[in-house]
Coordinates of C-alpha atoms in Angstrom, one line a residue:
Chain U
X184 CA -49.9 147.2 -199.6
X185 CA -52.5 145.0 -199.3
X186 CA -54.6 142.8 -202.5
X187 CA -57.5 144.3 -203.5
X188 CA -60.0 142.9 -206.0
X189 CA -62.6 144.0 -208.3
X190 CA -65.9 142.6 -206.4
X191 CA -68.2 144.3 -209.5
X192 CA -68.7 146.2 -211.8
X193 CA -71.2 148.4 -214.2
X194 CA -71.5 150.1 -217.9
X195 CA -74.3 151.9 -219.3
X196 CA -74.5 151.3 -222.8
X197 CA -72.5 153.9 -224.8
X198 CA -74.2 156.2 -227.5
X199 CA -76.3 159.0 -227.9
X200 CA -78.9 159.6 -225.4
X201 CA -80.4 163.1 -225.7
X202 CA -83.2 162.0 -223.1
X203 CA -80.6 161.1 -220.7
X204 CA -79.4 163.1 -218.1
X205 CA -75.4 162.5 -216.6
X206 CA -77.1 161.6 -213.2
X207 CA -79.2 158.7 -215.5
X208 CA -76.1 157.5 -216.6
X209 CA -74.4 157.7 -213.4
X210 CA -77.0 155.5 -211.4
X211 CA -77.2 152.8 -214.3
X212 CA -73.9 152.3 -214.0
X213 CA -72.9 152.4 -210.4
X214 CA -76.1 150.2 -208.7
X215 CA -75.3 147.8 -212.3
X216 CA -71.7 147.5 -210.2
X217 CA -73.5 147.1 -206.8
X218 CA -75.7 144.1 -207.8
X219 CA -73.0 142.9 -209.4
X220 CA -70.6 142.9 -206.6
X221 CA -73.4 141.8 -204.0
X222 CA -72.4 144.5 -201.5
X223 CA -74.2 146.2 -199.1
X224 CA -74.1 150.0 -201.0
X225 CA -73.7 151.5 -197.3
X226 CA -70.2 149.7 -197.3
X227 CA -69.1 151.8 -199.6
X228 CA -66.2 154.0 -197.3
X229 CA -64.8 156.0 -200.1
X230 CA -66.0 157.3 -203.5
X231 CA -63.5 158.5 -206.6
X232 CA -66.1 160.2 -209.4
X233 CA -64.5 160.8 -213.5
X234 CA -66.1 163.1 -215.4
X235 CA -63.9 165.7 -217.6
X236 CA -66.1 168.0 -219.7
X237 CA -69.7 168.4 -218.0
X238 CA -68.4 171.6 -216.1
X239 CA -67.8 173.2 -219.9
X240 CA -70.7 171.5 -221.1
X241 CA -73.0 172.0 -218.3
X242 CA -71.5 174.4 -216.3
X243 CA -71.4 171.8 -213.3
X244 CA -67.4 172.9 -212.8
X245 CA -67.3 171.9 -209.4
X246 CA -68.7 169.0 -206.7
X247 CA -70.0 166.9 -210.0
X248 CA -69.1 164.0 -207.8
X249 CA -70.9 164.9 -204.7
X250 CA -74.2 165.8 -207.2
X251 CA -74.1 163.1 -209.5
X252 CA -73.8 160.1 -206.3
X253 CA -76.4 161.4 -204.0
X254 CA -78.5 161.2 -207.3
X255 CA -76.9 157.2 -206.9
X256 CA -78.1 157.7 -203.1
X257 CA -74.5 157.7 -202.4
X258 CA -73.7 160.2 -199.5
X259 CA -71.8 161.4 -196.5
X260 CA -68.4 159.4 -197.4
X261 CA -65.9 160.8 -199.2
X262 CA -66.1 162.0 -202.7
X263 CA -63.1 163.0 -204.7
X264 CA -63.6 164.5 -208.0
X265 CA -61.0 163.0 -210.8
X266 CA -60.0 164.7 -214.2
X267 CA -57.3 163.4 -216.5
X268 CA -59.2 163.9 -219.7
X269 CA -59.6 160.8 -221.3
X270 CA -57.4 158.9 -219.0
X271 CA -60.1 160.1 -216.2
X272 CA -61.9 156.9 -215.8
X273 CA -58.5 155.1 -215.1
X274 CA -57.7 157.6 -212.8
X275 CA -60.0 156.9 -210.6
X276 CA -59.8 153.1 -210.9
X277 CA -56.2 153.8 -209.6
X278 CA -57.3 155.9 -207.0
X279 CA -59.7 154.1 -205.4
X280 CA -57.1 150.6 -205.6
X281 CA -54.8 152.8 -203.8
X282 CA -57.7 153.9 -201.2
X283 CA -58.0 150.3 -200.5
X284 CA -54.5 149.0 -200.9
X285 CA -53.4 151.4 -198.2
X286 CA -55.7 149.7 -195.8
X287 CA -57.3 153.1 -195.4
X288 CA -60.8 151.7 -196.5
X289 CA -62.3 148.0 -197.5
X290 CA -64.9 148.9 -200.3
X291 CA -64.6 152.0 -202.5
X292 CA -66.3 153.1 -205.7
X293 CA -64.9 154.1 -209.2
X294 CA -67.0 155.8 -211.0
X295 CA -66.5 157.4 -214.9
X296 CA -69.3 159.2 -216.4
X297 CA -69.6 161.6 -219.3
X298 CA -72.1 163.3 -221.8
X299 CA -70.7 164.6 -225.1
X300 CA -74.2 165.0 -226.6
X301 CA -75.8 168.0 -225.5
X302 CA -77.4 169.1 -228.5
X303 CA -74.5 171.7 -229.1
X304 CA -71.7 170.2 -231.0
X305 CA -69.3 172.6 -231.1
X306 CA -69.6 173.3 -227.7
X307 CA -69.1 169.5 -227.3
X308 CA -65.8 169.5 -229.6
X309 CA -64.7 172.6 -227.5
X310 CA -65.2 171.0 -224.1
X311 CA -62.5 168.0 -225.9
X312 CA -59.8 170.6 -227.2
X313 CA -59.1 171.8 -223.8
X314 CA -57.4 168.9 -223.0
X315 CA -54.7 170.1 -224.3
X316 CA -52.3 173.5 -223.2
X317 CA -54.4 175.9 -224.4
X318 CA -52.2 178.7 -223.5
X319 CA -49.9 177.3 -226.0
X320 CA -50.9 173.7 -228.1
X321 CA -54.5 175.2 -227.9
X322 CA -53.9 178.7 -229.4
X323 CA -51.9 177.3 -232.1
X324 CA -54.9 174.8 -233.6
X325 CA -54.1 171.4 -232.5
X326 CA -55.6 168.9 -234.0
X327 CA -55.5 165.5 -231.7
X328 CA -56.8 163.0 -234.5
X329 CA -53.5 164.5 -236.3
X330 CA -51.1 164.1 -233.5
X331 CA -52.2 160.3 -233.8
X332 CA -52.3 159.9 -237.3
X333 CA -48.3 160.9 -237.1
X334 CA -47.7 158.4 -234.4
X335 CA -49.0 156.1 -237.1
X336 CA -47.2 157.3 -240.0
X337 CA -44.2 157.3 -238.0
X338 CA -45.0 153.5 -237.0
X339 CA -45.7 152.4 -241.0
X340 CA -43.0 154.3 -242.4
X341 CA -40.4 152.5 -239.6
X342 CA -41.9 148.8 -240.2
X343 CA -43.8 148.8 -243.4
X344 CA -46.9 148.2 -242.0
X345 CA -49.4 148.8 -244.9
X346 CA -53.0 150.6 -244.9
X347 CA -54.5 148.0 -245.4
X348 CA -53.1 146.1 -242.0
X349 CA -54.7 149.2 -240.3
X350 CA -58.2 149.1 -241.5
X351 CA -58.4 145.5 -240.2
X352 CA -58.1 147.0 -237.0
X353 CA -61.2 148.5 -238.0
X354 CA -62.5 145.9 -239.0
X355 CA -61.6 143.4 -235.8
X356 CA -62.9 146.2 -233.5
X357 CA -66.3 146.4 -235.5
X358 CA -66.4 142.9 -235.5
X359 CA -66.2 142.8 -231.5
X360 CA -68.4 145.5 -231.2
X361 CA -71.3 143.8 -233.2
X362 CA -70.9 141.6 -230.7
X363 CA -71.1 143.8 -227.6
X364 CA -74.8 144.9 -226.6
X365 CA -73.3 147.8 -224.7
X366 CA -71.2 149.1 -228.2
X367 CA -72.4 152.1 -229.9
X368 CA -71.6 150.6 -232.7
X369 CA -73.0 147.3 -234.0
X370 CA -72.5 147.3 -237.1
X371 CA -69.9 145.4 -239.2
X372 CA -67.3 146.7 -241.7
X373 CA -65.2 145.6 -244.6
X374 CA -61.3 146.5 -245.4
X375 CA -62.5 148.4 -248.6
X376 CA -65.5 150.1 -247.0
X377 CA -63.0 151.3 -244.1
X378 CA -60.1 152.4 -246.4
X379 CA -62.5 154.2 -248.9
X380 CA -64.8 156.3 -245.9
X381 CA -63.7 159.9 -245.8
X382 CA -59.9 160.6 -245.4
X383 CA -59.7 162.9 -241.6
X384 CA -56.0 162.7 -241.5
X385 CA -54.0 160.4 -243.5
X386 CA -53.7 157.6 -243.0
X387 CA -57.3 158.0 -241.1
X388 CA -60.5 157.2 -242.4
X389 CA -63.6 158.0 -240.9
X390 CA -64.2 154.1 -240.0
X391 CA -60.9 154.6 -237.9
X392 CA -61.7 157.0 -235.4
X393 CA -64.0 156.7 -232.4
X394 CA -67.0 158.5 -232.1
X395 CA -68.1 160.9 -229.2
X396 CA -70.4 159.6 -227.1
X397 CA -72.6 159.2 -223.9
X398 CA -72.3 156.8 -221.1
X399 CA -71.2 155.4 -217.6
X400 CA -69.0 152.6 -216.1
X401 CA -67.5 152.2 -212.7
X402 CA -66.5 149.3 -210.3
X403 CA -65.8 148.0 -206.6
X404 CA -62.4 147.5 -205.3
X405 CA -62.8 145.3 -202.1
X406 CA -60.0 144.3 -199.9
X407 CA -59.3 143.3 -196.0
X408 CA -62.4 141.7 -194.5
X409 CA -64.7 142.4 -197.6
X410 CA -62.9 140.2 -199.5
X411 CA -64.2 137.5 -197.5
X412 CA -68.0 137.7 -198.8
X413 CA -67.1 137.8 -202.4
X414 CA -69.7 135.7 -204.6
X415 CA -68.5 136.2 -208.1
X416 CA -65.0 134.9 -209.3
X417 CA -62.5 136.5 -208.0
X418 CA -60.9 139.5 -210.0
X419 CA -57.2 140.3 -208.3
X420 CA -55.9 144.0 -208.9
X421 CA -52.5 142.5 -210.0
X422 CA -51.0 146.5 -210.7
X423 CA -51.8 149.6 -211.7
X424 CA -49.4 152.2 -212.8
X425 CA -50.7 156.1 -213.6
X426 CA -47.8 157.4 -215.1
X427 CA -47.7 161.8 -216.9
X428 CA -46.4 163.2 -220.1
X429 CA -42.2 163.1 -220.0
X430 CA -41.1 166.1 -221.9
X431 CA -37.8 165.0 -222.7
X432 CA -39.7 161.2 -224.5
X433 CA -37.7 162.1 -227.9
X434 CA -34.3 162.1 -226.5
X435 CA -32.7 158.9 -227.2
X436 CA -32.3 156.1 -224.9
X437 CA -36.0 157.2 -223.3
X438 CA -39.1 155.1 -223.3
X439 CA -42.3 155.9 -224.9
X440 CA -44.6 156.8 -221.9
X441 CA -47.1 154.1 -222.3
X442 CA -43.8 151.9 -222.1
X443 CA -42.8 153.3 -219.2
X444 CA -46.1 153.0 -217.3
X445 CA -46.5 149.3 -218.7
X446 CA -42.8 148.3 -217.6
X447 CA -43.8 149.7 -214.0
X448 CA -47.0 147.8 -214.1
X449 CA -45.5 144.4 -215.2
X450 CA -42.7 145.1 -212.6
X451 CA -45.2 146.0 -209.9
X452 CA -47.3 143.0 -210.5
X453 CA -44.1 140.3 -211.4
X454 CA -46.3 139.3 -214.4
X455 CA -44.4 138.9 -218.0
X456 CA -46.5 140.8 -220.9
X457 CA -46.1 137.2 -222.6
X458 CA -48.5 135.6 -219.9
X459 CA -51.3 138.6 -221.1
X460 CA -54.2 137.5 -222.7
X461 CA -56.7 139.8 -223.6
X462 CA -56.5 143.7 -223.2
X463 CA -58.0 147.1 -223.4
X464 CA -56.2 149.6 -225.7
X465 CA -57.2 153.4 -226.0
X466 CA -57.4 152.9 -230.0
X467 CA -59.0 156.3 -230.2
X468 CA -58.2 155.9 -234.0
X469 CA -58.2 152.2 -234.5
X470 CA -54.0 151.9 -235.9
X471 CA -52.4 153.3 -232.7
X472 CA -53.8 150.0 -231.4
X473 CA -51.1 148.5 -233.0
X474 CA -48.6 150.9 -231.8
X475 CA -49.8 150.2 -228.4
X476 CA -49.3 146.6 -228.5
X477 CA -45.7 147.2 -229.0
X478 CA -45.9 150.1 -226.7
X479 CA -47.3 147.9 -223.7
X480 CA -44.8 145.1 -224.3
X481 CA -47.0 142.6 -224.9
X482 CA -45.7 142.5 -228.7
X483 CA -42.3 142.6 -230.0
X484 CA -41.5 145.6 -231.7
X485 CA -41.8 145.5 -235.4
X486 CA -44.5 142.6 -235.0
X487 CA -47.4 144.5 -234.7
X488 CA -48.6 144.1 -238.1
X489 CA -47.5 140.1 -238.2
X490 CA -50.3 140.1 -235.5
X491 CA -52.8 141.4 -237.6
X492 CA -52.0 139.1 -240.2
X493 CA -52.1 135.8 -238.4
X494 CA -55.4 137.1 -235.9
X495 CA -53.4 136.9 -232.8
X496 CA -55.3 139.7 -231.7
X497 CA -58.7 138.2 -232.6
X498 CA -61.3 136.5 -230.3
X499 CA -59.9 133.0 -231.1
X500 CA -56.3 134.6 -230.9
X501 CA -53.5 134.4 -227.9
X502 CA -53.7 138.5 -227.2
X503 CA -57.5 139.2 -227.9
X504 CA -57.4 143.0 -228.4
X505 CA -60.4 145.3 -227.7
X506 CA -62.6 142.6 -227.6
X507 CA -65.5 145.1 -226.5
X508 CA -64.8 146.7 -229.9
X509 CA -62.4 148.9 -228.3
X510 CA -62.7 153.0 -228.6
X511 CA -63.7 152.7 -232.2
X512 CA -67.1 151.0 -232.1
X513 CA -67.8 150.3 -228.2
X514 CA -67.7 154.4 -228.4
X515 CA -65.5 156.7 -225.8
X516 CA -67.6 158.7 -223.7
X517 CA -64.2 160.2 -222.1
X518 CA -64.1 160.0 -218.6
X519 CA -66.3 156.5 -218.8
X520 CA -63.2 155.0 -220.8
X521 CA -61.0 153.5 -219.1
X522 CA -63.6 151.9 -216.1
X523 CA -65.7 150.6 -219.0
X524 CA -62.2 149.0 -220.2
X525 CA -61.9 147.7 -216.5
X526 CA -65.5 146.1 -216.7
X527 CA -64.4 144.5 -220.1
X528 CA -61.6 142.9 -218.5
X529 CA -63.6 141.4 -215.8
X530 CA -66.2 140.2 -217.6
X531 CA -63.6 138.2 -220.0
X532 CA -61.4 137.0 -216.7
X533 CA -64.8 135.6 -215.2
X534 CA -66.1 134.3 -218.3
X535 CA -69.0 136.1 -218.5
X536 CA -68.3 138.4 -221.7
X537 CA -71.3 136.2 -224.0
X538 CA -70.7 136.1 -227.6
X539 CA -67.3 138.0 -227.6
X540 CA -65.8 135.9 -225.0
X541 CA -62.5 134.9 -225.5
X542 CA -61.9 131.6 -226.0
X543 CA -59.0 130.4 -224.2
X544 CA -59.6 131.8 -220.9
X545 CA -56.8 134.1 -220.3
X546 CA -55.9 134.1 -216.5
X547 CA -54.7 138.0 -217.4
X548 CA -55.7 141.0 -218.5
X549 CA -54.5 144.5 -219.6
X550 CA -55.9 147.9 -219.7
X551 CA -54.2 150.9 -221.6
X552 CA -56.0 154.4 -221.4
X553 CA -54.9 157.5 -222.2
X554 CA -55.9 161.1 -221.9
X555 CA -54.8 164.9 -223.3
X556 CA -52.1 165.7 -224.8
X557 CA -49.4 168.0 -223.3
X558 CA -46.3 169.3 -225.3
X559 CA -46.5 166.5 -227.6
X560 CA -47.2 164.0 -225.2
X561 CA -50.3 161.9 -223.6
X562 CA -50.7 164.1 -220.6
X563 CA -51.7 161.0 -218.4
X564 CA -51.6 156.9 -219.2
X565 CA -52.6 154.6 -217.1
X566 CA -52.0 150.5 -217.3
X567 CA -53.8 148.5 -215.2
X568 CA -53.0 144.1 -214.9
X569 CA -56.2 142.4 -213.5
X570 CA -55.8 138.5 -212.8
X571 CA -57.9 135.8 -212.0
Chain R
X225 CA -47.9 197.1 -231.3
X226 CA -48.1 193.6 -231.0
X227 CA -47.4 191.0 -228.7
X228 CA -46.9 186.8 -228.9
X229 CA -50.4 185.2 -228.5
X230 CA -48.4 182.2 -226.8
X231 CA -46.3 184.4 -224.1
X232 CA -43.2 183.7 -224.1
X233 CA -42.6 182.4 -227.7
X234 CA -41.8 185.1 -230.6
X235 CA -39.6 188.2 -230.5
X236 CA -38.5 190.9 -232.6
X237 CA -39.0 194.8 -233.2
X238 CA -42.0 196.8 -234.4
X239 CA -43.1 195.0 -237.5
X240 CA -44.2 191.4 -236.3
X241 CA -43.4 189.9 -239.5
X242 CA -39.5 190.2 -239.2
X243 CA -40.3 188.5 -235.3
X244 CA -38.3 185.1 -234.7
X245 CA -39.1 182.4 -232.5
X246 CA -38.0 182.7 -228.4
X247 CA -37.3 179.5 -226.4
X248 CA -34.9 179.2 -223.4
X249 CA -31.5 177.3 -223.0
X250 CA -30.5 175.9 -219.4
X251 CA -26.9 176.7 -219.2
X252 CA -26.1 173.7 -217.5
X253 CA -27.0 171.1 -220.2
X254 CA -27.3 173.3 -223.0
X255 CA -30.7 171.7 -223.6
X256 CA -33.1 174.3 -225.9
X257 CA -36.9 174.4 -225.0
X258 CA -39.8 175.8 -227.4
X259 CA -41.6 177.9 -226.3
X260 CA -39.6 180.0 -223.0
X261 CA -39.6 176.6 -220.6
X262 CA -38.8 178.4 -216.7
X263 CA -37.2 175.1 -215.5
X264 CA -35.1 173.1 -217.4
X265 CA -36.5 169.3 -217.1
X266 CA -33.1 167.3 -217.2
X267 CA -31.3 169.6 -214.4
X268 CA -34.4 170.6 -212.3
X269 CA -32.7 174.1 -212.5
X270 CA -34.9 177.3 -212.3
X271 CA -31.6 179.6 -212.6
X272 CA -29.4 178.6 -215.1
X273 CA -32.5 179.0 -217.8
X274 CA -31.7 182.3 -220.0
X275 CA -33.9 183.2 -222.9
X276 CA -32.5 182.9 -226.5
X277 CA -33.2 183.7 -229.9
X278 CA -34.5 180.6 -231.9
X279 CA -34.3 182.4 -234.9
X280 CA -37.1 182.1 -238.2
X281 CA -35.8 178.9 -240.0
X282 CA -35.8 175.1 -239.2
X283 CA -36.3 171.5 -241.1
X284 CA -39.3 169.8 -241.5
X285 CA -39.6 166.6 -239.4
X286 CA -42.7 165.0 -239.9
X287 CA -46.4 166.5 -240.9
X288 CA -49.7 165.4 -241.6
X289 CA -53.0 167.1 -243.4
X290 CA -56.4 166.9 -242.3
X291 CA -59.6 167.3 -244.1
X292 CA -61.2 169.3 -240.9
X293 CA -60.2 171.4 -238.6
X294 CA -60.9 172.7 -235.3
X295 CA -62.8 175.8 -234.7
X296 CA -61.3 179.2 -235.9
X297 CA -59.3 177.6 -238.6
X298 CA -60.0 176.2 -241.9
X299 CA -59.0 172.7 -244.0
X300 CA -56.7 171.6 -245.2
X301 CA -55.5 171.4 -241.5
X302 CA -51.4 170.7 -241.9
X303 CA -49.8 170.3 -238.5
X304 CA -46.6 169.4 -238.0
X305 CA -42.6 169.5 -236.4
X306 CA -40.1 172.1 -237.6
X307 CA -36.1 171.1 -236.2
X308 CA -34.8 174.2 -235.3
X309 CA -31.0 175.1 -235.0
X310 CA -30.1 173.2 -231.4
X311 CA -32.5 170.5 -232.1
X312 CA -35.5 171.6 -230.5
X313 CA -38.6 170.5 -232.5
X314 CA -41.7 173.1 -232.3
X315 CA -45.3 171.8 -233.4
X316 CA -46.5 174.0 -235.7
X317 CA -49.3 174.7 -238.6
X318 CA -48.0 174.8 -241.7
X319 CA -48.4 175.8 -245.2
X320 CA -47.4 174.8 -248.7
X321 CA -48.8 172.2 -251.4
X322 CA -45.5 170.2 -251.4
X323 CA -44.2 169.5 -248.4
X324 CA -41.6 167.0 -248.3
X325 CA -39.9 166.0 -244.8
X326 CA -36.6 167.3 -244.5
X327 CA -37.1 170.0 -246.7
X328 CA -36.0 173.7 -245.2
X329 CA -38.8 175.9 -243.5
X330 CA -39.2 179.2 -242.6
X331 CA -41.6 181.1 -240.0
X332 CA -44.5 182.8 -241.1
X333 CA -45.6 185.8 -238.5
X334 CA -49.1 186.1 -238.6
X335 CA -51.8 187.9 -236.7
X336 CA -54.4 186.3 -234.7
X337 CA -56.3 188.2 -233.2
X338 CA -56.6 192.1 -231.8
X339 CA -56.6 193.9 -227.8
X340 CA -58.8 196.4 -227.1
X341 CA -55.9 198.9 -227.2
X342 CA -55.1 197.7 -230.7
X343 CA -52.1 195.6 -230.0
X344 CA -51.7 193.0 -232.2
X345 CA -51.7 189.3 -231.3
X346 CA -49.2 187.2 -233.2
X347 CA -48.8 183.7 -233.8
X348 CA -46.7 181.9 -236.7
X349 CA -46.6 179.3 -239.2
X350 CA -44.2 177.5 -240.9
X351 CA -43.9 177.7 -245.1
X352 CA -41.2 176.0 -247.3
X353 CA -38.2 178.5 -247.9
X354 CA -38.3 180.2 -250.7
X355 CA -34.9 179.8 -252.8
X356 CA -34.3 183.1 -254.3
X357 CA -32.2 182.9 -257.8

């Protein structure tokens, strides 16, 4: 395989935007990544398009891809539609590393776009409960905000993490996304005004969870010759792992899937989760965030809440964690995830990430992004290491 | 007449609320799927699976309430895991105003929706057993 790097990247600003169409979003997002990477657009050979729910939303099932990049002016190459639900974005990311890897092609586009405002919310909250079996988990009422909140439960009961070291996730996450002119939103919160919002599922409040949303990201992989004209710093595609649901998780002596896909990743890329400084977590209710730092390896188990408490995963800490504000307050427009978790990432390896930039210039970064849920599993995770 | 609304998962005679739950057991590794699973996932075998009876009672594992729900049902939203004999563990809504993990459960038959012919679409819940004196 071959290195490949991240020449650019782009991200709409997530949020609601009834006056915008998917195709608006779509072009922000992928000529933001073009200027950015300084590329000649008709060196793109290859082009891997995320979106999960506009064919329930809009009826666009099929060929969203091929619409939504000739709307970019992006034609004739290859287009290959992605879906993993949530995990979509990173899907793609994967893909199009592999495309490049390979030495199939030198420059290909990721692209993750969705629109969960339509005007029509229950056809919107439909559209997100198919991600799921519906011939079975769907039928029988689901709940995904549930299925989380007894990961969490599970996680306090087992190392007496307390509510209150969850809502400073919340916090933490608001906090960066004040921060972030791209987060939906920018508003700060306090411990007591996130533990006393509305109870969804205990132990999660209302200021836990992440919003629906609208909005775009999607980035350049470059490798063989292409490197060569690179202007920016250079971002290195140290791994990525895309790992599926493992039915057989709760037998003992099995990993947790996000473990198993980060243990690939770190093994891929001969990097040691101690030597990680800042990272993207799917915190789609902020506490699994610190589940997942355990999860990815990056923090010994049992010491997730000993990280909140001494701020290791602030802006000024050693593991800055969802420093865009994360899921929670940067928004999750689903398929635009896990490529707006990429651009985060970059941004913070190049130093470019403004008033949220992390202070100790970490030389690597992590994302984490999951999607769907099949017989009590994520149905897709995907961990991605980019270096500098 | 009725028939499971998840195929595959509930058995019984005419009256749907005596049904039990149906999974399938892979005779090789004696490993128990929820619902009827056509290959077993340890042994990769799609001919030693045989159906079996999973029977109406179980232990709660873990649960959780929500304050919403999704459409076509209503709050409080309890979801949770029922153990059943053989250690498989079945997600499942539940009721009850006291649930405790651990405690015994038992399944609830209940009718979900209607075919045009009139048969009966079943689906179940679990409720605390009920000790009789």
């Amino acid at each position: 395989m071959r290195d490949v790097y991240v020449a650019g990247v782009g991200m709409t600003r997530f949020g609601k935007f009834l006056d915008k169409t998917l195709k608006d979003l779509a072009r922000e997002a992928v000529w933001e990544a073009i200027r950015d990477a300084e590329i000649d657009p008709r060196k793109i050979a290859v082009a891997y398009a995320a979106n999960s729910y506009a064919g329930l939303i809009t009826g666009q099932e099929t060929v969203r891809g091929q619409t939504l990049l000739r709307a970019c002016g992006i034609t004739k190459i290859p287009v290959i539609n992605v879906e993993n639900a949530c995990a979509s974005g990173s899907t793609a990311f994967n893909q199009a590393w592999l495309a490049v890897a390979s030495g199939l092609y030198d420059v290909a586009l990721a692209l993750g776009v969705e629109k969960l405002y339509c005007g029509d919310l229950g056809k919107s909250l439909h559209a997100l409960s198919t991600s799921s079996d519906v011939e079975i988990e769907g039928k029988m009422g689901i709940f995904f905000p549930g299925i989380y909140a007894l990961r969490v439960k599970e996680h306090m009961a087992k190392y007496g993490i307390t509510k209150e070291q969850l809502a400073r996730v919340a916090v933490k996450n608001h906090f960066n996304g004040s921060l972030n002119p791209r987060a939906q939103y920018r508003n700060t919160v306090t411990v007591e005004e996130v533990l006393t919002s509305r109870v969804i599922v205990d132990p999660i409040t209302l200021l836990m969870t992440a919003p629906i949303g609208d909005g775009a990201a999607a980035a350049i992989l470059v490798g063989g010759e292409a490197v060569k004209n690179l202007r920016k710093p250079k971002v290195k595609v140290l791994a990525t792992c895309l790992v599926s649901n493992d039915p057989l998780v709760e037998e003992e002596g099995r990993e947790p899937t996000v473990t198993r896909a980060a243990r690939a990743a770190f093994e891929a890329a001969s990097v040691d989760p101690k030597d990680v400084g800042v990272v993207e977590l799917h915190d789609v209710v902020a506490p699994v965030e610190m589940l997942l730092w355990e999860q990815t390896l990056i923090c010994p188990p049992g010491e997730s809440g000993k990280w909140v408490d001494e701020g290791v995963v602030e802006l000024t800490g050693r593991v800055a964690s969802n420093t865009s504000g994360g899921l929670c307050a940067k928004g999750h427009p689903a398929a635009a995830t896990g490529l707006a978790q990429v651009a985060e990432i970059v941004w913070q390896l190049r130093g470019e990430a403004g008033q949220r930039q992390v202070q100790h210039k970490p030389l690597v970064g992590m994302v984490e992004n999951g999607g769907g849920n099949v017989a009590n599993d994520t149905a897709a995770v995907a961990i991605h290491l980019l270096g500098r | 007449m009725w028939r499971p609304l998840i195929p595959m998962s509930m058995q019984g005679g005419q009256d749907y609320k005596e049904a039990s739950l149906l999974g399938s057991i892979c005779r090789i590794c004696q490993r128990i799927y929820f619902p009827f699973q056509p290959v077993c996932f340890a042994c990769y075998s799609d001919e030693a699976v045989e159906p079996i009876n999973l029977g109406r009672r179980g232990r709660l594992v873990k649960y959780t309430v929500a304050t919403v729900a999704p459409a076509g049902f209503e709050p409080p939203h309890i979801q949770g895991f029922v153990e059943l004999p053989g250690g498989v563990r079945v997600f499942s809504l539940l009721y009850g105003n006291n649930l405790k993990e651990g405690m015994e459960m038992e399944l609830v038959p209940e009718v979900r929706g209607q075919e045009e012919d009139g048969t009966l679409l079943v689906c179940f819940r679990f409720k605390p057993l009920e000790v009789s004196r």
